[in-house]
Each structure stands twice: as C-alpha cells, then as structure tokens.
Coordinates of C-alpha atoms in Angstrom, one line a residue:
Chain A
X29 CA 152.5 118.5 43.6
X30 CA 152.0 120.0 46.9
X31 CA 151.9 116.6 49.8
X32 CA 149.3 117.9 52.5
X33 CA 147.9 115.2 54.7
X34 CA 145.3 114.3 52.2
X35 CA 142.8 113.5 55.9
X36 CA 143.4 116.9 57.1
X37 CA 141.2 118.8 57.7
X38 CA 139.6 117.3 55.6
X39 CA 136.6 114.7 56.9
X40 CA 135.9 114.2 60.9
X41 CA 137.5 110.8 61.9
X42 CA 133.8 109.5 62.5
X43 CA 131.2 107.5 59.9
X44 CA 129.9 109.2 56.9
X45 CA 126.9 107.7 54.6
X46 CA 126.4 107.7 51.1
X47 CA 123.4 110.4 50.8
X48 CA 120.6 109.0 49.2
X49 CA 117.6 111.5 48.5
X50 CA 115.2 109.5 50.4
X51 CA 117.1 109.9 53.4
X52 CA 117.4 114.0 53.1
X53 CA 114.2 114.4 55.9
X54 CA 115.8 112.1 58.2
X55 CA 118.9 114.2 58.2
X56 CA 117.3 117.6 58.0
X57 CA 114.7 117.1 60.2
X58 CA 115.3 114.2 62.7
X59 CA 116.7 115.4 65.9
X60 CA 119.2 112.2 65.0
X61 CA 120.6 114.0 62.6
X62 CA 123.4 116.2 64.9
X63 CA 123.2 114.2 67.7
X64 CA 123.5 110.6 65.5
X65 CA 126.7 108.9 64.5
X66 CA 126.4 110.0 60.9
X67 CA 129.2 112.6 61.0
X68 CA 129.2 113.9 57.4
X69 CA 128.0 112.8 53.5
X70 CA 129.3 111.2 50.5
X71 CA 128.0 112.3 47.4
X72 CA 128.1 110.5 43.7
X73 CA 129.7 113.8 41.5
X74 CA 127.3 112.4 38.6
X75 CA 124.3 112.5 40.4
X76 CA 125.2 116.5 40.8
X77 CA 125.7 117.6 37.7
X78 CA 122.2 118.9 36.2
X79 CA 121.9 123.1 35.9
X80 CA 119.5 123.4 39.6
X81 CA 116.3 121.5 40.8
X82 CA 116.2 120.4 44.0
X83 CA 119.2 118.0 43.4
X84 CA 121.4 120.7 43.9
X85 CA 119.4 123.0 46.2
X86 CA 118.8 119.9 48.7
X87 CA 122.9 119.5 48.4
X88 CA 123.2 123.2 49.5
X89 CA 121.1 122.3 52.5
X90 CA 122.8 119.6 53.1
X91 CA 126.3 120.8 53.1
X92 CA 125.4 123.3 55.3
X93 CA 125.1 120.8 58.3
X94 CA 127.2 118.2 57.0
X95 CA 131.3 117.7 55.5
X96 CA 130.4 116.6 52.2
X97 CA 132.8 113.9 50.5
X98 CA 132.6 114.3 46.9
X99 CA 132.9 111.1 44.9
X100 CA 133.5 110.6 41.3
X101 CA 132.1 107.3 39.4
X102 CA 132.7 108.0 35.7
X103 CA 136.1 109.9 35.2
X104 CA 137.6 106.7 33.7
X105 CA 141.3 107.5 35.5
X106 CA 142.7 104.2 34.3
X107 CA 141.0 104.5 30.7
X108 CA 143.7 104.4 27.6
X109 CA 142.3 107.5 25.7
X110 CA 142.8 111.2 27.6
X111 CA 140.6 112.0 30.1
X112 CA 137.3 113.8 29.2
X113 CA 137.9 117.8 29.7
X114 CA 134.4 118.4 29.4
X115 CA 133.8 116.1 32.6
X116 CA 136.9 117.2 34.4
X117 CA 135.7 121.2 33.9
X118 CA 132.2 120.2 35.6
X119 CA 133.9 118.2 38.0
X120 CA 135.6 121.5 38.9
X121 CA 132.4 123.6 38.6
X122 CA 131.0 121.0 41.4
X123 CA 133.8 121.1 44.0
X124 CA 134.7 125.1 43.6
X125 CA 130.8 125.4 44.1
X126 CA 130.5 122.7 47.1
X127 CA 134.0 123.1 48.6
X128 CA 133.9 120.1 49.7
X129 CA 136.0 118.0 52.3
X130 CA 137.2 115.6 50.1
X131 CA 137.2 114.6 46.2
X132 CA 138.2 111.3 45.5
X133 CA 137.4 108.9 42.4
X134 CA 138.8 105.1 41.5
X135 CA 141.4 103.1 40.2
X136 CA 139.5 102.4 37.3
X137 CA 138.4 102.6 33.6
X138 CA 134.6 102.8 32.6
X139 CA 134.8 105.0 29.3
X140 CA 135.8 103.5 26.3
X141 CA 136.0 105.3 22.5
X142 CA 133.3 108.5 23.9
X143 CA 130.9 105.6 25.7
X144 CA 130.5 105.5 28.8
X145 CA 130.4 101.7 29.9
X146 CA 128.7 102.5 33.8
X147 CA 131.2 100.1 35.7
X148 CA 134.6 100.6 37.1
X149 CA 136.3 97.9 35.1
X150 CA 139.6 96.4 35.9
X151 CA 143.5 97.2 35.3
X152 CA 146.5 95.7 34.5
X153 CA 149.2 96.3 37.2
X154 CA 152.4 97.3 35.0
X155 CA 154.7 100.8 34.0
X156 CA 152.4 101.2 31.7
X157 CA 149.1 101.5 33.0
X158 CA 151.4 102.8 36.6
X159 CA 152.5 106.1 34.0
X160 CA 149.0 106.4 32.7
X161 CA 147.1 106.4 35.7
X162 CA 149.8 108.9 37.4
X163 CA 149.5 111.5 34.3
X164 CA 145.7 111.4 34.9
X165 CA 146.1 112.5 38.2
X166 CA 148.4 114.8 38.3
X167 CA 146.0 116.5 35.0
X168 CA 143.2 116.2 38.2
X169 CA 144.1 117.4 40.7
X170 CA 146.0 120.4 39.0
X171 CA 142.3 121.0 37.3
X172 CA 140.5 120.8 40.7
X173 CA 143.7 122.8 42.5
X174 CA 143.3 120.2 45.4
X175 CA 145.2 116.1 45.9
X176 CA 142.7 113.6 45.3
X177 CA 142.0 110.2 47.0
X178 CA 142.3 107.1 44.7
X179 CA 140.6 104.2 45.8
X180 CA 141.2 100.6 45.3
X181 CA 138.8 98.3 43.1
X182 CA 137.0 95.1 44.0
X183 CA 138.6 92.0 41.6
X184 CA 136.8 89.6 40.0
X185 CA 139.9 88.6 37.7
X186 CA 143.6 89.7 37.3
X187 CA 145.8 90.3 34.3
X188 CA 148.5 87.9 33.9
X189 CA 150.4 90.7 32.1
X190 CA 150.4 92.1 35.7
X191 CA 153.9 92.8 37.5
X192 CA 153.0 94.9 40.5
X193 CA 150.5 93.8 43.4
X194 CA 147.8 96.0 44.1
X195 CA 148.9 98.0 47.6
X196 CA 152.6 98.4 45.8
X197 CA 151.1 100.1 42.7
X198 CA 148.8 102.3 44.8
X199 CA 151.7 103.3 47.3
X200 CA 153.9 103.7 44.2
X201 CA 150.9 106.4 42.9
X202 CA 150.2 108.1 45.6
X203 CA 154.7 108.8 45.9
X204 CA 154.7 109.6 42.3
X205 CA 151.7 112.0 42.4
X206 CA 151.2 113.3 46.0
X207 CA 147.5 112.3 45.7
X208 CA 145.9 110.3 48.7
X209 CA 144.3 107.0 48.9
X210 CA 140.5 105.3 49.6
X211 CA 140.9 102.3 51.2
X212 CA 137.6 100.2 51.0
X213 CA 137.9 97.6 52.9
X214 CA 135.2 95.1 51.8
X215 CA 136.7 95.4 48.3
X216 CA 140.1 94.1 49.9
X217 CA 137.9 91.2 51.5
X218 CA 136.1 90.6 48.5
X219 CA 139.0 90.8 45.8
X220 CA 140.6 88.5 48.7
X221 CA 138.4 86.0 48.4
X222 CA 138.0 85.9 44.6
X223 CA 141.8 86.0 43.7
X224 CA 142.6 84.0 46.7
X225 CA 145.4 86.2 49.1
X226 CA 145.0 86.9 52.4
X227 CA 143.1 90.3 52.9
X228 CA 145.1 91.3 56.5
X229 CA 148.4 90.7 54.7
X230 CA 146.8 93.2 52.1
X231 CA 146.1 95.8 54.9
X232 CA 149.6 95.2 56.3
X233 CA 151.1 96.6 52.7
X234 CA 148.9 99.0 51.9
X235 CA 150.3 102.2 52.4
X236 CA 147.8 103.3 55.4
X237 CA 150.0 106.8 55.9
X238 CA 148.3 108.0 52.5
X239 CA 144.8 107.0 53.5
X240 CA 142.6 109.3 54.1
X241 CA 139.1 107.5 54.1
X242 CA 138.0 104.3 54.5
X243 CA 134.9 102.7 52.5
X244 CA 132.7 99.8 53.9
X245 CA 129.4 98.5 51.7
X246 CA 127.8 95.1 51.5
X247 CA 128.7 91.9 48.8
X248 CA 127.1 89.1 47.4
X249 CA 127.8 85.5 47.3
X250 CA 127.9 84.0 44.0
X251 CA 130.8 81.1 42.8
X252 CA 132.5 81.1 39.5
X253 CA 133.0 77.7 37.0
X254 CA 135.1 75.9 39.1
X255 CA 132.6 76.3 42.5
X256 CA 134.8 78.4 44.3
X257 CA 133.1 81.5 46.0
X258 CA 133.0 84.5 43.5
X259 CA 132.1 87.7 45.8
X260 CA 130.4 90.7 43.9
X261 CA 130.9 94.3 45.1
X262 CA 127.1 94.6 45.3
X263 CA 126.1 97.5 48.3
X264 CA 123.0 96.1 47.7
X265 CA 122.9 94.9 52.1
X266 CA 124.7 94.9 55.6
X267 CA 128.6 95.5 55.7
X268 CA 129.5 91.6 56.5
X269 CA 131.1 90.3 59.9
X270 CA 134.5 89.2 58.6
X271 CA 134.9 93.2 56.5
X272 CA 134.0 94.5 60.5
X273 CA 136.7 92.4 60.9
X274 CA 139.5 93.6 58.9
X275 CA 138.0 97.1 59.5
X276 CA 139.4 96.3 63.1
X277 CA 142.4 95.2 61.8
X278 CA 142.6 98.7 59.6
X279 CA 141.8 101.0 62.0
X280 CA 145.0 99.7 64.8
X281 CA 147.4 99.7 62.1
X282 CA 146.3 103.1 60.9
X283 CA 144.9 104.8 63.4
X284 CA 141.1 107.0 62.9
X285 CA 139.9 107.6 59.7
X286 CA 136.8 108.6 58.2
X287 CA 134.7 105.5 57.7
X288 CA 132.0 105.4 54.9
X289 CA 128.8 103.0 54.9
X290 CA 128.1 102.6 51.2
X291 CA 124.8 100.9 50.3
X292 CA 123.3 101.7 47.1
X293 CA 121.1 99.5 45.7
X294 CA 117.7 98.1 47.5
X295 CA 118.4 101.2 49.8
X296 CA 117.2 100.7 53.3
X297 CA 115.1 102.7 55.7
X298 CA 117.2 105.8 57.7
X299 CA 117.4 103.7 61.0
X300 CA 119.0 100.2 59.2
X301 CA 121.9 102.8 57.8
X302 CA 122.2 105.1 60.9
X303 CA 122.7 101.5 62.6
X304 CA 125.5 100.4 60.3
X305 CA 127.0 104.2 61.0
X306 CA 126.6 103.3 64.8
X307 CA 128.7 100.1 64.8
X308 CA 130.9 102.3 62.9
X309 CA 131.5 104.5 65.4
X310 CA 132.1 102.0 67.8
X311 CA 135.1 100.7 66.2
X312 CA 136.6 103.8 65.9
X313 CA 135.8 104.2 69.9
X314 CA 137.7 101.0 70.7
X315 CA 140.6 102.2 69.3
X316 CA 143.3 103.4 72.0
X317 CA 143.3 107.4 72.5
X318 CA 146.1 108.5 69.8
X319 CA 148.6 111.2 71.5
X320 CA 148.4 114.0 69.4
Chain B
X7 CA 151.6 96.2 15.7
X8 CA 149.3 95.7 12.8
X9 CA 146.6 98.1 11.5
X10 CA 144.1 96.0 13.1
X11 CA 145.3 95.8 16.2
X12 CA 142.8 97.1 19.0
X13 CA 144.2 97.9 22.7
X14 CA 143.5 96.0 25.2
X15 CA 140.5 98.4 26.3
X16 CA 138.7 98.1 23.0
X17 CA 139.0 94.4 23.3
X18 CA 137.5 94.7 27.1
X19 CA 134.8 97.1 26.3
X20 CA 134.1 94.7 22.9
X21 CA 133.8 91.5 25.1
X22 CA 131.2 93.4 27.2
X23 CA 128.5 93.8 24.4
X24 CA 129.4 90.9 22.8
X25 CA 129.0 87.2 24.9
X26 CA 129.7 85.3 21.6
X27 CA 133.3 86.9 21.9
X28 CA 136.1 85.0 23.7
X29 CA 137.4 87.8 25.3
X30 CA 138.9 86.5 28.9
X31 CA 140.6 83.8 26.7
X32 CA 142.3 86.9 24.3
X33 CA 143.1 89.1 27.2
X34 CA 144.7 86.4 29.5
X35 CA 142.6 87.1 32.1
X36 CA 142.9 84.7 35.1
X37 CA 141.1 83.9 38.4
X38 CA 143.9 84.7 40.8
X39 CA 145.5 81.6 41.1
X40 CA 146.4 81.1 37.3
X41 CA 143.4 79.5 36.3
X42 CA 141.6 81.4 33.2
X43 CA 138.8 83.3 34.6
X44 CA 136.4 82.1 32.3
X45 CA 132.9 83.3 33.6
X46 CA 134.1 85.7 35.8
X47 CA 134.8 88.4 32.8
X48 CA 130.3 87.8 32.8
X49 CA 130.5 90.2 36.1
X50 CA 131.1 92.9 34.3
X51 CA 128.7 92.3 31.2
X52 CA 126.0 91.8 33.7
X53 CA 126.9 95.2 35.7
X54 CA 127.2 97.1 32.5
X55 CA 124.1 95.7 31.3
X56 CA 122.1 95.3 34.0
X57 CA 123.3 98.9 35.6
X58 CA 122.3 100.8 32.2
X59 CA 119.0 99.0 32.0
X60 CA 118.0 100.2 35.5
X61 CA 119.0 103.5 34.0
X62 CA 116.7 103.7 31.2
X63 CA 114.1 101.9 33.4
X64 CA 114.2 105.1 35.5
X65 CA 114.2 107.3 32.7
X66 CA 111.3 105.7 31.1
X67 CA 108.6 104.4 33.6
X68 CA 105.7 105.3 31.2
X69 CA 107.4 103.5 28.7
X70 CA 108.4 100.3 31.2
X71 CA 104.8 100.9 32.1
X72 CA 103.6 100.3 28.3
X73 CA 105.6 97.1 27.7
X74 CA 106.3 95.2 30.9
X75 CA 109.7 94.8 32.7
X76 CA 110.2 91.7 30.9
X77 CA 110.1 93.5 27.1
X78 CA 111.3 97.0 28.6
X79 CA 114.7 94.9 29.4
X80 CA 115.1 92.9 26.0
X81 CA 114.3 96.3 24.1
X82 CA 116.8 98.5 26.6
X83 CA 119.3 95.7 25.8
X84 CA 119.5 96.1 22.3
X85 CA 119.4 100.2 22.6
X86 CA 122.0 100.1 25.2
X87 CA 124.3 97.9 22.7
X88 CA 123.3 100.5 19.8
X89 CA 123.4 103.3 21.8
X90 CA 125.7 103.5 24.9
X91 CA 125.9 106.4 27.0
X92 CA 128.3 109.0 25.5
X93 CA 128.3 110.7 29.2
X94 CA 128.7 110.1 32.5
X95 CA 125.8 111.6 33.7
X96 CA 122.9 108.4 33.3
X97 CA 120.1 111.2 34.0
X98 CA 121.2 112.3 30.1
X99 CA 120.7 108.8 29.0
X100 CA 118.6 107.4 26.3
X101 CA 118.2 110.6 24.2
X102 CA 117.7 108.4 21.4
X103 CA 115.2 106.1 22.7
X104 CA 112.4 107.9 21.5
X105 CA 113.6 107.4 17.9
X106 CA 115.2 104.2 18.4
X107 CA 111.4 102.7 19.5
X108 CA 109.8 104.6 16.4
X109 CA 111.9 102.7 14.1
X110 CA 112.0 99.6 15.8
X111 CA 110.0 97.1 13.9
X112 CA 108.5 94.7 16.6
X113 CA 106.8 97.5 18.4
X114 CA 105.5 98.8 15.1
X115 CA 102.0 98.3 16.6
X116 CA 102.5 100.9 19.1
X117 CA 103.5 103.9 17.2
X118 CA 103.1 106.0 20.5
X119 CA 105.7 104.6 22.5
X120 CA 108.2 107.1 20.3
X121 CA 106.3 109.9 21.6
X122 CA 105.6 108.8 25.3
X123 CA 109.8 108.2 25.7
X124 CA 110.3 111.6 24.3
X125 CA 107.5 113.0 27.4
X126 CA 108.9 110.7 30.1
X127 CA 112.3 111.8 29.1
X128 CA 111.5 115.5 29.2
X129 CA 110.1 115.3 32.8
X130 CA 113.7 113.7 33.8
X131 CA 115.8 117.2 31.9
X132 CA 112.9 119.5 33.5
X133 CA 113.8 118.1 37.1
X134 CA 117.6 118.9 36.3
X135 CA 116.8 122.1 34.8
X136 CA 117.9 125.4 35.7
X137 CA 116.3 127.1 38.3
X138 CA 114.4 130.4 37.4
X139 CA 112.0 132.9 38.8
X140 CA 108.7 132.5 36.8
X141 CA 106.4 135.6 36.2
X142 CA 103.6 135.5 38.2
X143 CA 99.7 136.5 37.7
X144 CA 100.7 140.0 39.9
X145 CA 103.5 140.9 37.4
X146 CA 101.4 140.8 34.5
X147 CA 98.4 142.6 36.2
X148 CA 101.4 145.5 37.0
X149 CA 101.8 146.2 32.8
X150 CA 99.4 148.7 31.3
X151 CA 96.5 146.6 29.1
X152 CA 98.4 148.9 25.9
X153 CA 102.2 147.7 26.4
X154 CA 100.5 143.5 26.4
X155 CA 100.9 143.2 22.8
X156 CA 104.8 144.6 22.3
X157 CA 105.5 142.3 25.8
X158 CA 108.1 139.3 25.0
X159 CA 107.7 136.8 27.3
X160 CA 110.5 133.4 27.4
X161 CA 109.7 129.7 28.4
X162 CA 111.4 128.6 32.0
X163 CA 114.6 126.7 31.3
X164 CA 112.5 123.5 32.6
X165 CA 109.8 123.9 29.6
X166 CA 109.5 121.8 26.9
X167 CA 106.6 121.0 24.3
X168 CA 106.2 118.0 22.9
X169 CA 104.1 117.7 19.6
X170 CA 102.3 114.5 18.8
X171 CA 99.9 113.0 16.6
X172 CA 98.0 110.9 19.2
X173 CA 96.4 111.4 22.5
X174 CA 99.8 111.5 24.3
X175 CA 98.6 113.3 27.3
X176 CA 95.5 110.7 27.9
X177 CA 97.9 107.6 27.4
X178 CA 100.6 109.0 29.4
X179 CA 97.7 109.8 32.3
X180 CA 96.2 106.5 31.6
X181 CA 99.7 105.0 32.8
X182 CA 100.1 107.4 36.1
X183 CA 96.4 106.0 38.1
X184 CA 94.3 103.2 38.4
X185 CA 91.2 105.5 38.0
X186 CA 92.7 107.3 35.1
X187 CA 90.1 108.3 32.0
X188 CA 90.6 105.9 28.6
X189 CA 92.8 108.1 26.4
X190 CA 90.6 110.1 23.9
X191 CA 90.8 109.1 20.1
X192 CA 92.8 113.0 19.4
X193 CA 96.0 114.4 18.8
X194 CA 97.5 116.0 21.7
X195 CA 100.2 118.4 22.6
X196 CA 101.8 118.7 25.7
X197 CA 103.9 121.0 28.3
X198 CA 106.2 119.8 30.3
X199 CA 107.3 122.5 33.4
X200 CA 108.3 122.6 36.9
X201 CA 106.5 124.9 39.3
X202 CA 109.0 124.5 42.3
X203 CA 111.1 121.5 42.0
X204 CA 108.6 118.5 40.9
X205 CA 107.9 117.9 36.9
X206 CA 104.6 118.4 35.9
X207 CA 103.2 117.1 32.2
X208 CA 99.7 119.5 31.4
X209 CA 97.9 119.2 28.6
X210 CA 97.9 121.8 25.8
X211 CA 94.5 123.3 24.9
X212 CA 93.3 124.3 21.0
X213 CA 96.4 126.7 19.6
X214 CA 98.8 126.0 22.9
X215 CA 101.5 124.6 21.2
X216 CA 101.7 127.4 18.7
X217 CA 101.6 130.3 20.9
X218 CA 104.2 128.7 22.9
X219 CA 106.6 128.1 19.8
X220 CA 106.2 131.9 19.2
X221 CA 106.9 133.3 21.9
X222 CA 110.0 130.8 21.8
X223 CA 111.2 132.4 18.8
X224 CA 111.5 135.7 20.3
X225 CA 107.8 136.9 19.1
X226 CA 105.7 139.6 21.2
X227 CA 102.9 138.6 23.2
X228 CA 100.1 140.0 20.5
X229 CA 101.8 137.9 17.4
X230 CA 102.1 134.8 19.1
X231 CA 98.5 135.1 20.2
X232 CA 97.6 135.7 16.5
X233 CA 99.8 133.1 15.6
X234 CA 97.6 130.8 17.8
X235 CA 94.5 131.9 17.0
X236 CA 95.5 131.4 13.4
X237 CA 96.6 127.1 14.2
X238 CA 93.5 127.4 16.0
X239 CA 89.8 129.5 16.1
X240 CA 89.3 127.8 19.7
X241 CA 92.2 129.6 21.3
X242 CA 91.4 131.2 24.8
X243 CA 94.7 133.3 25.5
X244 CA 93.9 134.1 28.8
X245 CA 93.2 131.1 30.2
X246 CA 96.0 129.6 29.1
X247 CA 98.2 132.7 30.0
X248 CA 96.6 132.1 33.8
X249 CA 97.5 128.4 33.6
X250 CA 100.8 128.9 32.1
X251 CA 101.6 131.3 35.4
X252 CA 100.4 129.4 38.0
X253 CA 102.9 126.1 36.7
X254 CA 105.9 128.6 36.7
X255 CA 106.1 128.3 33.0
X256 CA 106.8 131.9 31.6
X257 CA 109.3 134.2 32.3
X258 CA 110.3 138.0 31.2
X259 CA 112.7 137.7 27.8
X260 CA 116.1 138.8 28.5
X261 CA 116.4 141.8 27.3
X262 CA 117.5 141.8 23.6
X263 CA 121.0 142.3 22.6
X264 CA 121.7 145.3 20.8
X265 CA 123.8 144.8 17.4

C-alpha cells in the first residue's frame, strides 16, 4: 500500500464542522461563511447515499466552497463477517463523485449477520481482531484507490481477552496497512475516564505522525453500578474544558491538524457551532509557527 | 468448538436485543480496572435502541403523530427487535412497518395506520429519489392533438401511488394542521411526487390511480385514459394531466428497446 502523508493535501490545518442541513444557508449565504473560522465540512457517507434530491445537490454546492471530509458510520471495519461489497461499491460511487479531501471510518463493528445494529460497538484488542481489521482495510482503501483514516472509539467497557492497548494496536494498523489515523480526542478523555488511565499518557503513545485529523464533540455524565463516573460519547453539547485541554496537549506534541467540531444531536443554532470552530482556531493559533 | 457455538459478535449483538441475557458476564467484559462491567454493556442497548427509534420516529411522523411518542416508542421497539435495519442507510429503514402495524394486534382498531406508514414512508424515498426533468404543460401543447393517444408518458423516479381503502389523504392532512378538514368517510388514493426537491402527497381524483398504473405499464396516453374512464365514469383527463404537470410528476417514456 502506497504511505502518502495521509494530512496532505488533504484538509486545511484549521476547524471543520459536521454539516448539518440546517446550517447549509448560514454557510452559503452568510458573509461568515469564507471569512469565518469554519475551514471546510464533514459529511456522514450514509446520509449521502440516496439517487439525487437536494441531499446531494446541496452537497455539490457545498463542496464547491468547502474541502469536504467524508465520513463513514456503518461499514462495520471490525465486524467478524466480510465487509459488505454492496456498501463499499457506493462508498466508492460517493468519494469518486465528491473527490473529497479525506475518507475516513472507525475502529468499529455495527453490522452483525446482514443487520445493521446503528452503533459503533467495541473490540477486543488481540492478533485476531489486529489481522481482521487490517484485511478490511487494506480491501478499502484498494476499493476507494485512496489510504483511509481509522479513528479511535469511545469505551465504555474492555475485553479482558484483550492483549494490546489501544494507541499500540492503532499504530500497529496504520504500519501494517499504510492507512492513516482520526484521533478524537474527547473519546480519549472519555474512554479515560470510564476505564480509568490517564488520557495525556494516551496522547503521548498514540502514534500522532499517522494522524491526519483530529475530532472534538460533546459527552454526557452518567455513573455506572459502582458510582463511579461513566461518560457517554453523546455530541449532544459544548466540547468540555478538560477535552480543550488535552486538545492543547495534542496539538504541541503533534503539531496542526485539522480539528473537527462534532455535534449531532439537539443541534444548535449556526453561531453556538461557528463559536466552538472559533476556539478551535485559537488553539491551533497558539501553537508555535512550525518551520516548514 | 461445538455446533452451537456463536462468536463473540453474535453473542454481543444477541445481548443488545435481549436485556434478560447475561451477556457482559459471558463475554468477560470489564470496566477498566477488572471489575465486571455489569451495566455498562446497557450503553449500547440504549444507543442501538434509542438511535433506531429516533430513526423510525423520523421516518414516520404521521404515524408518531397517530399514536403518541410514548406508544410510537413501545411499538418501534418491538419492530426494531423484529426487524433491524439490513442497511446502513436509516433513510431505507422500516420498509416493513407498514405491514408489521397491519398485523399487529393491539392496534387492530386502527386499520389505517398500515396505510399512513406506507405514505409517510413514500415521501421519505421520493426526497432521495432520482432527479429528473418532468414534462411540462408547453411540451405537451408542442404534440399535434392526433399523435396524444399513441404518446407514452413514464412516472418521475420520485412517484409513487399508494392505494387504500380509507380516506388516507384526509387523515394524513388531518395530522399535517391544526385547521385541517375531518377526514371524509371514503376510500382514497394518493400520489406521492416531488416538484423540485420537497415531497408532496396530492390527492387522487375519480380513475387517478388507474390511469397512473397504466401508463406505468408502458400503456399509450389514449388506453390508459380508457383504462380510467373504465375504474371510473367521473374521470376528467385533463385536469388531472394539468395537475400531474405542474407537481413534476410525468416524464417522456424512454424510448422502447428494440428486440
């Protein structure tokens, strides 16, 4: 498999949003939309999939003022059956249509025995699943004729059967396959807090070379039977203080990257997002001017 | 490895439709710090259900409409146990939902609902649909009176009928406005079509859905009105034929294939 830089050219070093429909006349129209800190789109592959309508023809719009991220939610990488060709071809109808900047999809499973289950559900961290996963990716991105970015999951539980740690296995991946990764950082601060590590020592051994786009999105606050805090990967609200945090963190150990605001449930009004872009932007701003 | 040994994904996916099932207890699942996870493994039942209940809830809104959030979700969480998704692409969910609440004996007093899921459903594929240029009022006026009859004519990739036995368009109107008319006490047909990019549901007059099978068959303009007039003494071809234009609904038949 070919190793390009999986960030370049891809997608500017500046925040992206995840595009929600409402928000298509604030970017279109507002004179925010060029001059604003929202420096391109991320786009759910799923949503995208329909024969036309104004899905699609908003899209074309769209790209034509914005790097579009595409992202996949249902391809079911770390699933035990082969993937599904019929999803994989239309995954490759999208991106040879879009050409977009990126394509990247999840360390994940969330199709079991033909149904689709609508969550990213967990893995167990050992040569098996490692061989699995790889062989899915490589049958990807030879299918798409581009690397992909594989992004980490938020954990509510681990696998006791497991015998790598998560930033290993990913780094491990990304050598075997030449794809790129998706760090989201709030999932490293939420699967921190629910399986109890320390998130920057996460950062520290996650293999930030390979990355070439960042995620941040909102949690909730629940606790699980024994009272202790149980966070839940909700992008239902504001990216919290302490994920800004370790965003800061991130971004000196690794440099710029393209940093997405994800929020997609109870979807707020253009100016709350365009604000969480903004405080994006300034983090990437306080970094120290890279030599090139 | 016996024959009735299921991987450790069947297991998972099991445990997700079934809460009875001890499934973080078979799978050694664990909270981080060795402990079992116990209630943890519910985050993901409650995504899985909870995520695919919002879908049909968007899917269905007449239906949600009909029965109240609080039945909509106990019905959507026995259809979404019956009938998961077999796609990744939600806006093709709940197919089956139109059958599934025909059959399903508690809501055997409203033997409707079958028929409005199958309408709120089709204006969900029409918005997805293929784009197409319709025929418009001019390009009909352009064909000499005599070549009418012979003309075949094809339904936009958005258009679907739907056939019903009650007043479907009146309840399904009843359910849109406050200051919507009672439905009437007939049997009403419907089209479903999409002039530009937004779903529209119009009601079918006298002969309607006959014609429009027709010409969906492949038949020429002239037997497909005959065909109507036939279901139907009351049928008004051209005003239907200027409706049917103005929503974007008709288009030229491709041209036949030759054997």
């Amino acid at each position: 498999m070919q190793t390009a830089l999986p960030h370049a050219p891809g997608l500017p070093h500046a925040p992206g949003i995840g595009y929600k429909p409402q928000h298509y006349g604030a970017l279109m129209e507002g004179a925010t939309s060029t001059d604003g800190p929202v420096g391109w789109l991320e786009i759910h592959a799923e949503n995208y999939m329909g024969a036309g309508g104004r899905p699609l023809a908003q899209l074309r719009h769209l790209s034509e003022r914005f790097p579009i991220s595409v992202h996949g939610v249902g391809l079911s990488i770390g699933g035990d059956a082969p993937l599904d060709d019929n999803h994989l071809a239309r995954l490759r109808h999208l991106c040879d249509w879009l050409s977009p900047a990126s394509f990247s999809e999840h360390l994940a499973w969330s199709t079991h025995d033909g149904a689709f289950l609508n969550d990213l559900l967990p893995l167990p961290y050992t040569d098996a699943t490692l061989t699995r996963v790889c062989d899915h990716i490589d049958r990807v991105q030879e299918a798409l004729g581009r690397p992909m970015l594989l992004e980490n999951p938020s954990s509510y539980l681990a696998f006791a059967e497991s015998t790598w740690d998560e930033p290993a296995f990913l780094a491990e991946i990304a050598r075997r396959t030449g794809c790129g990764l998706l760090l989201d950082v709030n999932n490293v601060f939420v699967s921190a807090v629910n399986l109890g590590f320390a998130p920057q020592a996460y950062i520290d051994a996650f293999a930030l070379d390979r990355v070439g786009e960042i995620h941040l999105g909102g949690h909730d606050e629940e606790a699980d039977d024994h009272g202790a805090p149980l966070l839940i990967d909700s992008h239902g609200r504001e990216v919290a203080d302490p994920v800004w945090a370790l965003l800061d963190h991130t971004l000196r150990r690794a440099g710029p990257r393209p940093v997405l605001i994800e929020w997609d449930n109870d979807v707020p009004a253009f100016p709350i997002l365009e604000a969480e872009a903004a405080r994006a932007s300034r983090a990437l701003a306080a970094l120290e001017p890279v030599s090139a | 490895m016996s024959a009735h040994h299921l991987s450790d994904q069947a297991l998972f996916a099991e445990g997700l439709f079934s809460p009875e099932l001890p499934t973080a207890e078979t799978l050694a699942l664990r909270d981080g710090r060795g402990h079992p996870a116990g209630r943890r493994f519910s985050v993901y039942r409650n995504n899985v259900a909870s995520s695919l209940t919002e879908a049909l809830e968007q899917t269905f809104p007449t239906v949600l409409k009909l029965l109240g959030e609080e039945n909509f979700r106990a019905i959507a969480g026995i259809f979404l146990r019956r009938e998961p998704p077999r796609s990744p692409i939600l806006a093709r969910y709940g197919a089956g939902f139109g059958n599934f609440l025909d059959e399903f004996e508690p809501l055997a007093h409203l033997p409707y609902l079958g028929d409005v899921a199958r309408l709120d459903r089709a204006l969900v594929t029409a918005y997805h649909a293929a784009d197409a240029t319709p025929l418009r009022a001019e390009d009909l006026a352009a064909i000499p009176p005599d070549d009418l009859p012979a003309l075949r004519l094809a339904l936009a990739p958005a258009c679907q009928v739907l056939v019903s036995r009650w007043p479907l368009f009146g309840i399904w109107q009843f359910n849109q406005s406050d200051d919507a008319p009672q439905p009437p006490g007939v049997a009403q047909s419907v089209l479903v079509t999409r002039p530009e990019f937004d779903p529209i549901a119009r009601l079918l007059p006298p002969g309607g859905a006959a014609f429009l099978a027709a010409l969906d068959k492949g038949q020429p303009l002239g037997v497909a009105a005959d065909t109507a007039a036939e279901a139907d003494p009351d049928f008004d071809l051209p005003a239907l034929l200027g409706q049917l234009l103005s929503d974007g609904a008709l288009l030229h038949a491709p041209p036949e294939e030759t054997p």
